[in-house]
Short mmCIF file of C-alpha atoms and ligand atoms in Angstrom, two decimals:
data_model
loop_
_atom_site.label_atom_id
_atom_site.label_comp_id
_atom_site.label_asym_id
_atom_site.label_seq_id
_atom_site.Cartn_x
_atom_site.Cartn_y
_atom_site.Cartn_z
CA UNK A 1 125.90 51.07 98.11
CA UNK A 2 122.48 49.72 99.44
CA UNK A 3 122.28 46.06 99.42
CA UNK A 4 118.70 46.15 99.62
CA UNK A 5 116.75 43.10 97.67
CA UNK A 6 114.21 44.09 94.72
CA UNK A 7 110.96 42.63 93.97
CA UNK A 8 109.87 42.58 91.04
CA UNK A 9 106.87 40.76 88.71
CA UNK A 10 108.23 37.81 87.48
CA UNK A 11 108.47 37.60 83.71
CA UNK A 12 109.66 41.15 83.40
CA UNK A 13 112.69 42.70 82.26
CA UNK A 14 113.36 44.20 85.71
CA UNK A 15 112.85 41.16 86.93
CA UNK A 16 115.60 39.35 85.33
CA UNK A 17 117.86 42.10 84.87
CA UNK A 18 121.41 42.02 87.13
CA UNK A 19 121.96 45.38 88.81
CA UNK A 20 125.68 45.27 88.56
CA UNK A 21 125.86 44.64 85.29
CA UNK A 22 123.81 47.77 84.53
CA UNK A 23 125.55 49.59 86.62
CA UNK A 24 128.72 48.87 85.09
CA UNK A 25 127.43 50.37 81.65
CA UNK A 26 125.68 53.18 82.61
CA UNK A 27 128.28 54.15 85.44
CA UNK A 28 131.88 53.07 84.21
CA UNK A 29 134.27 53.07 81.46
CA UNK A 30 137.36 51.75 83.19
CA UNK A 31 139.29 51.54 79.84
CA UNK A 32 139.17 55.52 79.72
CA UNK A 33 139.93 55.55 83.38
CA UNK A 34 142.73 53.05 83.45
CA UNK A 35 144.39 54.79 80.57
CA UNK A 36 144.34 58.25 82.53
CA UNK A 37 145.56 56.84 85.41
CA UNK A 38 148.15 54.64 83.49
CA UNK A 39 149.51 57.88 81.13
CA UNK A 40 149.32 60.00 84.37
CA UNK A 41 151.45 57.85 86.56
CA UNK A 42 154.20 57.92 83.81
CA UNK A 43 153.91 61.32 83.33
CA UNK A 44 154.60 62.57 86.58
CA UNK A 45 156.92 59.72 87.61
CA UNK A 46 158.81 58.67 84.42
CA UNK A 47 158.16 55.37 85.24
CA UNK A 48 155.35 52.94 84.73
CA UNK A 49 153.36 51.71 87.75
CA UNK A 50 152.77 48.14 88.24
CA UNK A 51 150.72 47.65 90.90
CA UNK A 52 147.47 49.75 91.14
CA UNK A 53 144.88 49.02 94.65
CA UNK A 54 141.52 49.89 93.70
CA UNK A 55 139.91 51.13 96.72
CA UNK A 56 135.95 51.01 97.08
CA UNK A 57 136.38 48.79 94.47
CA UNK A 58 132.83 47.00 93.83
CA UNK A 59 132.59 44.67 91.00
CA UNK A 60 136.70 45.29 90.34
CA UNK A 61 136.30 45.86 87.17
CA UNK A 62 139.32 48.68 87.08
CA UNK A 63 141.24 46.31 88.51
CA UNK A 64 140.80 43.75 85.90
CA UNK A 65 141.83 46.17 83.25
CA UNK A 66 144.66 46.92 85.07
CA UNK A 67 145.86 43.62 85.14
CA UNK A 68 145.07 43.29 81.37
CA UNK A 69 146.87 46.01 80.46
CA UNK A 70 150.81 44.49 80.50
CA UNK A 71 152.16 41.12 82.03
CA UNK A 72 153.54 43.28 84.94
CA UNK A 73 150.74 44.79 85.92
CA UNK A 74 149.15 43.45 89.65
CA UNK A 75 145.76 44.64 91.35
CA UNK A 76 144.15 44.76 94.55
CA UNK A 77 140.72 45.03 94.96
CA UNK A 78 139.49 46.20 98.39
CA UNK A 79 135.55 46.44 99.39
CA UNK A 80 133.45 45.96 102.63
CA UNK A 81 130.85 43.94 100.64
CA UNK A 82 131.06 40.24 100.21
CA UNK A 83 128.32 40.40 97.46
CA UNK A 84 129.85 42.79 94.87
CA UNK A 85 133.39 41.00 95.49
CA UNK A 86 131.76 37.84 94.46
CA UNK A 87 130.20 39.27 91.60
CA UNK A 88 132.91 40.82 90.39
CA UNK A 89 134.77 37.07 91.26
CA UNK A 90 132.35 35.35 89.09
CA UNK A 91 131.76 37.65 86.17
CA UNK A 92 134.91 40.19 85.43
CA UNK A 93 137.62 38.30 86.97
CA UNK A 94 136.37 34.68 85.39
CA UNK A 95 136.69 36.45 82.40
CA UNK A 96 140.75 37.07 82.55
CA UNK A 97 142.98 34.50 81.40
CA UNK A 98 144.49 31.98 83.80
CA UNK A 99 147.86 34.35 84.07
CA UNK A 100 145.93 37.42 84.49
CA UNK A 101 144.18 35.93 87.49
CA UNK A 102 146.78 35.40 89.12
CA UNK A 103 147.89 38.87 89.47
CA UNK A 104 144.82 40.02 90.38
CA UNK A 105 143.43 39.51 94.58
CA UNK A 106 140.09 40.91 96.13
CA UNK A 107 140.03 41.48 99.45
CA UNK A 108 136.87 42.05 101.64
CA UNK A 109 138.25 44.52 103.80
CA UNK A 110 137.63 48.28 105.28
CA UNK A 111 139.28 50.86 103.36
CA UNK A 112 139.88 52.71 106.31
CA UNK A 113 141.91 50.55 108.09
CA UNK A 114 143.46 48.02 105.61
CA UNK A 115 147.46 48.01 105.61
CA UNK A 116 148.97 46.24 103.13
CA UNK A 117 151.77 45.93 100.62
CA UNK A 118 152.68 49.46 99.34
CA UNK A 119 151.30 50.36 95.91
CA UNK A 120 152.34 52.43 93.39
CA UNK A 121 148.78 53.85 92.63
CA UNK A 122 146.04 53.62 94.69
CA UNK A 123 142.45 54.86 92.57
CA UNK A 124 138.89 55.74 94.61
CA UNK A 125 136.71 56.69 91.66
CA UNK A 126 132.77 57.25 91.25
CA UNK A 127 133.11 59.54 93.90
CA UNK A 128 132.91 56.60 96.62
CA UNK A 129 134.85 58.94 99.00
CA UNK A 130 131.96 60.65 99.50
CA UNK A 131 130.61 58.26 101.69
CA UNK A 132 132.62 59.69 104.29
CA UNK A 133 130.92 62.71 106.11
CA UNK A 134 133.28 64.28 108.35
CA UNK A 135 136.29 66.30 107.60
CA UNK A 136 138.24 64.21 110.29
CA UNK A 137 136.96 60.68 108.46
CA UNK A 138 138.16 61.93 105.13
CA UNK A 139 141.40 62.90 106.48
CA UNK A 140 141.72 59.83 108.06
CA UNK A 141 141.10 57.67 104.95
CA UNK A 142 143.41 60.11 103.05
CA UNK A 143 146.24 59.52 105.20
CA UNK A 144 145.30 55.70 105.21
CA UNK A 145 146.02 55.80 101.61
CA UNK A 146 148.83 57.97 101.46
CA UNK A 147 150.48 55.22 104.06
CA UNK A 148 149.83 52.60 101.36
CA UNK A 149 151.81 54.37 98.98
CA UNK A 150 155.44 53.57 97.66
CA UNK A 151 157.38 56.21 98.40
CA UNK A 152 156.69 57.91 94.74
CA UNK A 153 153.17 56.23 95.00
CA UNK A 154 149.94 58.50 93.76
CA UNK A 155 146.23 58.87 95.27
CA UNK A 156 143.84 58.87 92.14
CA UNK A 157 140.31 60.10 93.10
CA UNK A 158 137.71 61.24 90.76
CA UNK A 159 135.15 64.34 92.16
CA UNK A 160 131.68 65.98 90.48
CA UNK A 161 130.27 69.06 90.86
CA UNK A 162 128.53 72.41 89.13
CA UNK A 163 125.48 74.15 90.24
CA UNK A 164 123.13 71.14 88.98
CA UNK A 165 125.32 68.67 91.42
CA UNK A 166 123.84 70.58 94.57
CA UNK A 167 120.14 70.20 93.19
CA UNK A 168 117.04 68.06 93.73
CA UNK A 169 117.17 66.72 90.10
CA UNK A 170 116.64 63.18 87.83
CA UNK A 171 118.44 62.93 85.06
CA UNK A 172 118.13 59.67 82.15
CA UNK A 173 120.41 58.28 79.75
CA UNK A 174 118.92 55.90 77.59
CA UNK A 175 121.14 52.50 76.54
CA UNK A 176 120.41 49.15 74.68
CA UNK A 177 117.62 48.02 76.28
CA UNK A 178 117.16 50.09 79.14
CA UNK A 179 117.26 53.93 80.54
CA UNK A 180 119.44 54.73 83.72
CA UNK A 181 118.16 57.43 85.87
CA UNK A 182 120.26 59.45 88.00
CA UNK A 183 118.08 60.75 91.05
CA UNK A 184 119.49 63.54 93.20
CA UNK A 185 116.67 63.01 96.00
CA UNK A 186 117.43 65.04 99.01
CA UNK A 187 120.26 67.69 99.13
CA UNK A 188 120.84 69.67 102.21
CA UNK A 189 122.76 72.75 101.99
CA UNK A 190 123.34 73.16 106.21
CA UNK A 191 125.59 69.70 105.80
CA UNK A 192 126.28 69.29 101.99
CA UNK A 193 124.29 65.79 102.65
CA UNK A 194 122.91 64.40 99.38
CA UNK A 195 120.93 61.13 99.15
CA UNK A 196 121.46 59.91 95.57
CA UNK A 197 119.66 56.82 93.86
CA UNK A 198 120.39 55.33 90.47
CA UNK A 199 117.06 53.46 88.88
CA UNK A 200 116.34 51.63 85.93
CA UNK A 201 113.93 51.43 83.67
CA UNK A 202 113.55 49.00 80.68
CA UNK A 203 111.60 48.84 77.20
CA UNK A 204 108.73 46.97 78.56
CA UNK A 205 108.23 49.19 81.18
CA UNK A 206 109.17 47.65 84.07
CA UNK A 207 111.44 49.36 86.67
CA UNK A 208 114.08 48.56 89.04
CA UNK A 209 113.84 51.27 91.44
CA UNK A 210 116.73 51.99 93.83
CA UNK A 211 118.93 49.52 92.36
CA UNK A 212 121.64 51.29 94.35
CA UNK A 213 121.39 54.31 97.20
CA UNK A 214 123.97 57.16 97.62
CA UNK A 215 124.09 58.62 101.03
CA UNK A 216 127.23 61.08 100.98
CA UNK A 217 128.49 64.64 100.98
CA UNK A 218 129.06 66.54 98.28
CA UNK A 219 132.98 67.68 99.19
CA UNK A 220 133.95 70.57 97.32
CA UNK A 221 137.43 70.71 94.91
CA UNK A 222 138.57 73.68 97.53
CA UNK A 223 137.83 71.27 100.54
CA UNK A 224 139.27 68.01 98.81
CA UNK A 225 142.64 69.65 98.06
CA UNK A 226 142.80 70.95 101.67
CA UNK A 227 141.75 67.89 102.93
CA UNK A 228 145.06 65.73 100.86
CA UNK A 229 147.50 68.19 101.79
CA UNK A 230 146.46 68.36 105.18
CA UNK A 231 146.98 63.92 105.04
CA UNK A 232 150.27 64.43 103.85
CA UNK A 233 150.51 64.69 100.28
CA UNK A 234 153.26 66.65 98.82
CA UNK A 235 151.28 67.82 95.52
CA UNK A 236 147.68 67.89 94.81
CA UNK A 237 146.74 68.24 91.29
CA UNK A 238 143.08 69.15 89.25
CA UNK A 239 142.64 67.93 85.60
CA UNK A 240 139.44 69.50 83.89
CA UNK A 241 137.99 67.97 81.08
CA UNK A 242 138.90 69.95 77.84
CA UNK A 243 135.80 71.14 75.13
CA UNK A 244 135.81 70.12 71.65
CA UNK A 245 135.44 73.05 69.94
CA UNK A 246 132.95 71.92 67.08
CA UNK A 247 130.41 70.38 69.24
CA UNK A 248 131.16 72.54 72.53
CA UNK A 249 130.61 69.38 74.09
CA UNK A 250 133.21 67.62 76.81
CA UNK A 251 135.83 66.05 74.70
CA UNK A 252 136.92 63.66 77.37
CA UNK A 253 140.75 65.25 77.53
CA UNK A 254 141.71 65.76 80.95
CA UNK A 255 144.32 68.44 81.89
CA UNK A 256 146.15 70.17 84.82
CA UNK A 257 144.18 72.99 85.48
CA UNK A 258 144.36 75.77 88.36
CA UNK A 259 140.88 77.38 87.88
CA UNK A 260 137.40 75.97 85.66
CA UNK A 261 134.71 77.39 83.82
CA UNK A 262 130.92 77.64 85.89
CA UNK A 263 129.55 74.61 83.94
CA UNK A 264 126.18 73.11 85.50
CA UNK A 265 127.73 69.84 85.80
CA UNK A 266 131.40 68.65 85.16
CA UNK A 267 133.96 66.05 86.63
CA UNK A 268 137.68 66.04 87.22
CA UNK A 269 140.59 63.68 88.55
CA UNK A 270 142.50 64.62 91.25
CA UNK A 271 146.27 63.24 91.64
CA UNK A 272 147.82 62.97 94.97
CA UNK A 273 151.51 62.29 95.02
CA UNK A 274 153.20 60.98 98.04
C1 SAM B 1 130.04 53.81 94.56
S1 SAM B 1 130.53 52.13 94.81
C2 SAM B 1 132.04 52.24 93.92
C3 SAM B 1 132.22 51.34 92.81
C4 SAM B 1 133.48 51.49 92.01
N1 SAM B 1 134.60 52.03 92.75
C5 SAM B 1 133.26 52.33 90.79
O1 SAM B 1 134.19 53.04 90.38
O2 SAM B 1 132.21 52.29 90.18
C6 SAM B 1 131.10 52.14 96.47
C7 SAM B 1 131.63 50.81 97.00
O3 SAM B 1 132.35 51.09 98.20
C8 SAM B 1 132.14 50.03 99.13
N2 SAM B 1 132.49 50.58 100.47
C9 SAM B 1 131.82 51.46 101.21
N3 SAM B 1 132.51 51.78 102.33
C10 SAM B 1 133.66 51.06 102.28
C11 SAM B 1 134.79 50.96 103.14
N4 SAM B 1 134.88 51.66 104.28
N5 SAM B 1 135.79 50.11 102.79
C12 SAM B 1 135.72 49.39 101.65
N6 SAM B 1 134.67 49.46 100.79
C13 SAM B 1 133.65 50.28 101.10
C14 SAM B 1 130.71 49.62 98.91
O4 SAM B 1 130.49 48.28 99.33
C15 SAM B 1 130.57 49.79 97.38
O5 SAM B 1 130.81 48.59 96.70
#
């Protein structure tokens, strides 16, 4: 994520507006997440989880549902930057009760190398994996995670894709008060390379242009599954989102699935069990 300072005219919207906070609305709905991952773990392992690492894990705000969710529950939160940790200190994790902050720790540290306590679920979601270029990196970090694993522990990652995912292509979804843009700036097919930014825009027409910058490859299902076994997993598992049949529209109801449907744009989850 680009920590790059905006300037903006003072007085405006833009101007006054707090990029992680947007981001958080128009990117995330961790209570949708959490309960996947949460119903998922049991699922598989007849057991609930308690403690859940968030890797990549920005403004922790998964975490901190986590740790809502049940007086056992304990997060990690690990990211390389100081200033979305201390964000995510000062507005999601103020916001827990005294109890709940206590079972919650962010750490400033490199995914790729951290070793730590084992967890029973370790989640990488908006697609931060893809920061990692190289089949060898991605590997790496796979196995990294899969070390951090109790011994029934499970790898949650999230992936996108569909033939509008490899194009050069903005896309806007309005909200209270402002529009977020998704802008798929540069995609090249030799390396799969896609520079991404996500904008803002707000009702008195002021912007906040690159609020945040993508620089990543776009890994393909085939490739991810390949590249967990490979690390060590013991079962890799899709879940496509179902269609309600009224609308035709995603009905947000994620299931094992062995092949999909050739959808312009869709997302999955991926489970990795140690
Ligand atoms: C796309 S954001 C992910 C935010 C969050 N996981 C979510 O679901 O919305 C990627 C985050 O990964 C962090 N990051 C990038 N490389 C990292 C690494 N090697 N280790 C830890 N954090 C890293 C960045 O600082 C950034 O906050």
């Amino acid at each position: 994520m680009s920590q790059k300072r905006h300037k903006h005219k003072s007085g405006t919207a833009a101007s006054s507006a707090d990029r992680h906070a947007l981001y958080e609305i128009a990117v995330q709905s961790v209570e949708t997440e959490i309960d996947f991952v949460d119903e998922t773990f049991t699922n598989i392992r007849a057991r609930q989880a308690g403690f859940l690492r968030e890797d990549f894990c920005g403004t922790a705000n998964s975490s901190c549902e986590w740790t809502r969710r049940r007086p056992s529950n304990h997060a990690l939160g690990l990211d390389l930057s100081q200033e979305v940790l201390d964000w995510g200190i000062a507005n999601n994790i103020k916001k827990l009760n005294k109890k709940q902050q206590q079972r919650i720790q962010l750490l400033k540290q490199n995914v790729l190398h951290y070793q730590g306590k084992p967890a029973d679920i370790i989640i990488a979601m908006n697609f931060s994996y893809q920061l990692l270029k190289t089949r060898d990196e991605l590997r790496g970090y796979f196995s990294r995670a899969h070390d951090g694993l109790t011994e029934d522990g499970i790898l949650f990652i999230d992936a996108y894709g569909g033939h509008d995912s490899w194009r050069e292509i903005k896309e806007k979804t309005k909200h209270k008060g402002f529009t977020y843009y998704w802008d798929q700036k540069k995609f090249d097919p030799i390396t799969a390379n896609m520079i991404c930014h996500i904008h803002f825009k707000f009702k008195d027409g002021s912007k906040m242009k690159k609020a945040f910058t993508y620089d990543w490859r776009m890994w393909t299902l085939p490739e991810l599954q390949e590249i967990l076994d490979e690390a060590g997993f013991s079962k890799v598992t899709v879940y496509w989102e179902g269609t309600d049949e009224d609308s035709g529209e995603w009905d947000g109801i994620y299931s094992t699935a062995e092949h999909g449907e050739d959808e312009p744009a869709w997302i999955v989850y991926l489970t990795a069990e140690k």
